PDB file of C-alpha atoms in Angstrom:
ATOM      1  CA  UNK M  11     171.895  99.425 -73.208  1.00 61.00           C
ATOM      2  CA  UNK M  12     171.667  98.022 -69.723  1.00 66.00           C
ATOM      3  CA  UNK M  13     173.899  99.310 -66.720  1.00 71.00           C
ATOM      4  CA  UNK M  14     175.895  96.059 -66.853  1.00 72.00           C
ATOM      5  CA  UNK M  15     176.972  96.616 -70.785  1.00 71.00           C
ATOM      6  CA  UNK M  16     177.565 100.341 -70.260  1.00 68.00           C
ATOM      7  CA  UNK M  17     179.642 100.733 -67.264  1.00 66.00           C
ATOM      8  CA  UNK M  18     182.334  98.468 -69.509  1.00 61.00           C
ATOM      9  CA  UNK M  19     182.455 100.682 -72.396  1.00 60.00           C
ATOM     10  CA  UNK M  20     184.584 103.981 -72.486  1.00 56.00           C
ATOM     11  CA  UNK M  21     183.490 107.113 -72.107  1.00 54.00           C
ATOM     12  CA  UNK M  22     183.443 108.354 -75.976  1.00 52.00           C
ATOM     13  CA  UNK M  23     180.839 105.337 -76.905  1.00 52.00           C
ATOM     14  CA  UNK M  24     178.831 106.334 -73.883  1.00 49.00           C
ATOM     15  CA  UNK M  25     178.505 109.505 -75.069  1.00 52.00           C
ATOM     16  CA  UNK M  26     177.247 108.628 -78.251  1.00 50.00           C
ATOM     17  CA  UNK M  27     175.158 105.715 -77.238  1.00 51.00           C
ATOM     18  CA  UNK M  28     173.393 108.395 -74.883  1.00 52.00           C
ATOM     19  CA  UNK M  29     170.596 108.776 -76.775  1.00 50.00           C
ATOM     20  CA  UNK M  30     169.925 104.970 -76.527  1.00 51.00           C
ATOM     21  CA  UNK M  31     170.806 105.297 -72.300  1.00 51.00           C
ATOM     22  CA  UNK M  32     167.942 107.869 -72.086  1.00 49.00           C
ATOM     23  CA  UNK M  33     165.692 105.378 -73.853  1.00 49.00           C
ATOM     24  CA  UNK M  34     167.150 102.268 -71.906  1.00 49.00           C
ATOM     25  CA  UNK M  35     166.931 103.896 -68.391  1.00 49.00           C
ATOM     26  CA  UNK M  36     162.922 104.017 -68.936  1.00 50.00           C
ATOM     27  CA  UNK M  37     163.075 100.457 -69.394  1.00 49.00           C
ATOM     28  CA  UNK M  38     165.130  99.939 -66.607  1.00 49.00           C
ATOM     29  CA  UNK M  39     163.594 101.778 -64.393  1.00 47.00           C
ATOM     30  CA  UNK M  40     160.608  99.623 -65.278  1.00 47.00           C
ATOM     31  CA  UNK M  41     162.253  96.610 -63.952  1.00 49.00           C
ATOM     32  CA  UNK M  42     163.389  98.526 -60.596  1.00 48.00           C
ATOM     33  CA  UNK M  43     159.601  99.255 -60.174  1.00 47.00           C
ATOM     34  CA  UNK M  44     158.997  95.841 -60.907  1.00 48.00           C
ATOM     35  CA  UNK M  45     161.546  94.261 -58.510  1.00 50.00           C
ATOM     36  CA  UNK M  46     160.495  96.726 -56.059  1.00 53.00           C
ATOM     37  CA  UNK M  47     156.749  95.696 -56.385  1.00 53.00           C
ATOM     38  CA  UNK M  48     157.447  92.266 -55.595  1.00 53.00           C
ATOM     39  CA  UNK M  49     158.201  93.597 -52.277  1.00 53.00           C
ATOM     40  CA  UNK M  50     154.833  95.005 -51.983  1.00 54.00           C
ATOM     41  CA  UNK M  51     152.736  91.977 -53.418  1.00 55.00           C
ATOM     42  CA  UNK M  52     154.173  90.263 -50.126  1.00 54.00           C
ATOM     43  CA  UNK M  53     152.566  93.079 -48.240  1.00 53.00           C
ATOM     44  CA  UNK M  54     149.191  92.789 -50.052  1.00 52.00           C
ATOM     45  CA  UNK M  55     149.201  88.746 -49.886  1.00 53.00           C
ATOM     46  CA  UNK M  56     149.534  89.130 -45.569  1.00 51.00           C
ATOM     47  CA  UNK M  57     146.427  91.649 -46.078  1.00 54.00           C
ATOM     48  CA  UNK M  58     144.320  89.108 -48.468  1.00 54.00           C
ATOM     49  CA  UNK M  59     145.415  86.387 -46.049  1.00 54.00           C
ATOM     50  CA  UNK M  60     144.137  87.314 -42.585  1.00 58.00           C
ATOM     51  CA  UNK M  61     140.952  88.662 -44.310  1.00 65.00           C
ATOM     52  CA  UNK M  62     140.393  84.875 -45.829  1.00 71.00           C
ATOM     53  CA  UNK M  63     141.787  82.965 -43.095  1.00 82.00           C
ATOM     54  CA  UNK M  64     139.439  81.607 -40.734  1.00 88.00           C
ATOM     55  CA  UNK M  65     141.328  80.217 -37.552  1.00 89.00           C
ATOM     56  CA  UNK M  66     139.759  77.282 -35.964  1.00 89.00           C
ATOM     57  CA  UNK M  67     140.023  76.159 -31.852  1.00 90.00           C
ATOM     58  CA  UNK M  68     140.317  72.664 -31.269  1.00 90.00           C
ATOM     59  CA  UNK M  69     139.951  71.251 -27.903  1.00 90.00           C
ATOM     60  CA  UNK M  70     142.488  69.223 -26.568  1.00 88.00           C
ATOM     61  CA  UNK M  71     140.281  66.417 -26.338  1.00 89.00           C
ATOM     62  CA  UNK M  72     138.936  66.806 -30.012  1.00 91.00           C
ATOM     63  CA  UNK M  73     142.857  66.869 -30.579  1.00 91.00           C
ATOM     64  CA  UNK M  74     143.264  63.531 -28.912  1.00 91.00           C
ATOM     65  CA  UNK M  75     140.454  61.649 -30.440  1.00 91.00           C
ATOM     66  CA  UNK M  76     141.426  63.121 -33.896  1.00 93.00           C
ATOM     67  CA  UNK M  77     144.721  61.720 -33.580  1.00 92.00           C
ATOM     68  CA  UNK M  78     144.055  58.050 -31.679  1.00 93.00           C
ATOM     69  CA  UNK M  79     141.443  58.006 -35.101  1.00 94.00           C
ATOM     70  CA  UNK M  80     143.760  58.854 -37.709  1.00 95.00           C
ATOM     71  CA  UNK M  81     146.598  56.527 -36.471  1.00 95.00           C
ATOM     72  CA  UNK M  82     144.070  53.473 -35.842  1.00 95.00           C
ATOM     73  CA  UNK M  83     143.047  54.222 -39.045  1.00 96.00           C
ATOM     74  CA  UNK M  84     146.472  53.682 -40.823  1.00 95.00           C
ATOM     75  CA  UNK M  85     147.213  50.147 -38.709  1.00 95.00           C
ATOM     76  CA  UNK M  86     143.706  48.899 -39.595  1.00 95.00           C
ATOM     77  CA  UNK M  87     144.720  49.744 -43.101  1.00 95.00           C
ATOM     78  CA  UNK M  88     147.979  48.157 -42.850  1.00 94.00           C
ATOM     79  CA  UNK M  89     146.973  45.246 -41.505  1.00 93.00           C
ATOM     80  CA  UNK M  90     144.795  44.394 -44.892  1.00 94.00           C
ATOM     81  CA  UNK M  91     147.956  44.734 -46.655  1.00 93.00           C
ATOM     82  CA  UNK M  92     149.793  42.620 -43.669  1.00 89.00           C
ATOM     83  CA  UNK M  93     152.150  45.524 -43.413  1.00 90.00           C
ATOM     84  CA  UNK M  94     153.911  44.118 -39.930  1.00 91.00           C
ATOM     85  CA  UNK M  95     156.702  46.731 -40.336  1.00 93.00           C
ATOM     86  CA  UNK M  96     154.070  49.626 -40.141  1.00 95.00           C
ATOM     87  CA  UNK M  97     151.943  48.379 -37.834  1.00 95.00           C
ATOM     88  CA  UNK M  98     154.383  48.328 -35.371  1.00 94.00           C
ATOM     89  CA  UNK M  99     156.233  51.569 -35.890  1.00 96.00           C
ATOM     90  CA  UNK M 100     152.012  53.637 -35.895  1.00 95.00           C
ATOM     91  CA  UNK M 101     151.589  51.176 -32.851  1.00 95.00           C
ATOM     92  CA  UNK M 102     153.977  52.897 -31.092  1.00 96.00           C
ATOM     93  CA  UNK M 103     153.250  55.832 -31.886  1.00 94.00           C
ATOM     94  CA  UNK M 104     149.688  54.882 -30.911  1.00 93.00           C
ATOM     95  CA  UNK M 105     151.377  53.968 -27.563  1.00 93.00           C
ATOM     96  CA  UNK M 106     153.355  57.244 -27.242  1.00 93.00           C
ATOM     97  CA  UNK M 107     149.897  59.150 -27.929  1.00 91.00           C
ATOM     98  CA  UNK M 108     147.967  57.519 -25.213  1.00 91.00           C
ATOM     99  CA  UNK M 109     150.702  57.590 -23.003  1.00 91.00           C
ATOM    100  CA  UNK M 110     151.099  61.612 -23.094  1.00 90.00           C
ATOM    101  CA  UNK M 111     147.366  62.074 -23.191  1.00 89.00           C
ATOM    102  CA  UNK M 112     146.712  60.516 -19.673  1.00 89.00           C
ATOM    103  CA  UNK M 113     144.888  63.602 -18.021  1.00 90.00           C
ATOM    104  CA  UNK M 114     142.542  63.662 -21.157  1.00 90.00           C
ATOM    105  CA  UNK M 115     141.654  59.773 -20.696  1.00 89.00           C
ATOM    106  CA  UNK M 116     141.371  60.246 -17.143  1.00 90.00           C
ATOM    107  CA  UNK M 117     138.616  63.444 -17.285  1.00 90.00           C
ATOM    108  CA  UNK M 118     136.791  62.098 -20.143  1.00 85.00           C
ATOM    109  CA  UNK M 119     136.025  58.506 -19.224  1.00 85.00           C
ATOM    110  CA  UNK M 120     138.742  56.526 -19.523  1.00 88.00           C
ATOM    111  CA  UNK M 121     140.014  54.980 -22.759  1.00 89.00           C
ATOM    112  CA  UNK M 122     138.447  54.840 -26.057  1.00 90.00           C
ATOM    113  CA  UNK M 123     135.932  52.129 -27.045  1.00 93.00           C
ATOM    114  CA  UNK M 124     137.559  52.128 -30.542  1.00 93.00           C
ATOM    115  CA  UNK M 125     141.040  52.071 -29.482  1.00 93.00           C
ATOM    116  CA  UNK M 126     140.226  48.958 -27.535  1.00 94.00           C
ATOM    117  CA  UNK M 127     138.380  47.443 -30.192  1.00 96.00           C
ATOM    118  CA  UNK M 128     141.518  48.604 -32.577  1.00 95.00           C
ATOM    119  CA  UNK M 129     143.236  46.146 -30.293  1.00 95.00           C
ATOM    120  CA  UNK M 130     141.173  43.232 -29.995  1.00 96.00           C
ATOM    121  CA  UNK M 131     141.022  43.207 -33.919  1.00 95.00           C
ATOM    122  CA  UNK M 132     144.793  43.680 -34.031  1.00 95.00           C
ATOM    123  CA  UNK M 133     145.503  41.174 -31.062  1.00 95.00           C
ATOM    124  CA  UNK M 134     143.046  38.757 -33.675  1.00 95.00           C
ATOM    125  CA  UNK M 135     145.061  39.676 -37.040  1.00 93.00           C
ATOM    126  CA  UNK M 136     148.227  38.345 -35.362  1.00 91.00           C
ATOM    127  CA  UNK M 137     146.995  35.582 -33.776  1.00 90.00           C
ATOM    128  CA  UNK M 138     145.931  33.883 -37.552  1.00 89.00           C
ATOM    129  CA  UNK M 139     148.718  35.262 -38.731  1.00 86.00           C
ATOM    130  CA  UNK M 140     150.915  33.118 -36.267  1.00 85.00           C
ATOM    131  CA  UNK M 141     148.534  30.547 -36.727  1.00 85.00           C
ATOM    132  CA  UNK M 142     149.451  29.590 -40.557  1.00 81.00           C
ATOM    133  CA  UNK M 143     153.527  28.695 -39.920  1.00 72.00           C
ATOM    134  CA  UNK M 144     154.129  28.834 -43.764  1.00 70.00           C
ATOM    135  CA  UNK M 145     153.101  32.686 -44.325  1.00 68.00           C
ATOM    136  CA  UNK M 146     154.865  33.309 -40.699  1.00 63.00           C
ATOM    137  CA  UNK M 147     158.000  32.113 -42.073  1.00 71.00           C
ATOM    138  CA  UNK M 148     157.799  34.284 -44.935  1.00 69.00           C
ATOM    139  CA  UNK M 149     157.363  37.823 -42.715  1.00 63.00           C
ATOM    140  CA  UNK M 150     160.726  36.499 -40.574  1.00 59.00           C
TER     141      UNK M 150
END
């Protein structure tokens, strides 16, 4: 029987269940051990880890670019979808990267080509999209 079931029964059935105790015990032992070795699989899984874990340095400037990229890519997505909502809330963030990134632009040459291509495109998107009053109306 299991500690839980046992420790409510008096002590004249747990005497004569004992025989079925002794035989319960090993199985509950078992599931100690077994509780207790999920303790050390954690210990083994941080050892497996580091060995298969390869950290990788990034730059700052790789950092930068990877981000100006990844957010141009979502508005020029957006803006196939005419998405205005999005576009202006990654714009911002665009903004907000550019912004905190100032020392990179200034070392490495200034700003992007693509980012100011990004913005020619996106200055062009709005401007036919302001251009046909109809579909306008319908994104107020």
């Amino acid at each position: 029987m299991s500690r839980f079931w046992a420790a409510g029964e008096s002590s004249s059935e747990s005497d004569s269940d004992d025989s079925d105790d002794s035989s319960s015990s090993d199985d509950d032992s078992f599931t100690g051990v077994k509780d207790r070795g999920g303790d050390k699989q954690w210990v083994m899984s941080d050892e497996s880890d580091s060995e298969d874990e390869v950290r990788v340095v990034i730059s700052a400037k790789d950092r930068f670019f990877d981000a100006l990229k990844k957010k141009i890519q979502v508005i020029r997505n957006k803006m196939k979808i005419s998405d205005f909502i999005t576009i202006q809330s990654e714009f911002e963030a665009l903004a907000k990267i550019i912004s905190k990134s100032s020392k990179i632009i200034t070392q490495y040459g200034g700003i992007p080509r693509f980012y100011i291509r990004m913005l020619c495109d996106l200055e062009d998107f709005i401007l036919s999209k302001i251009k046909n009053k109809a579909e306008f109306k319908k994104y107020s």
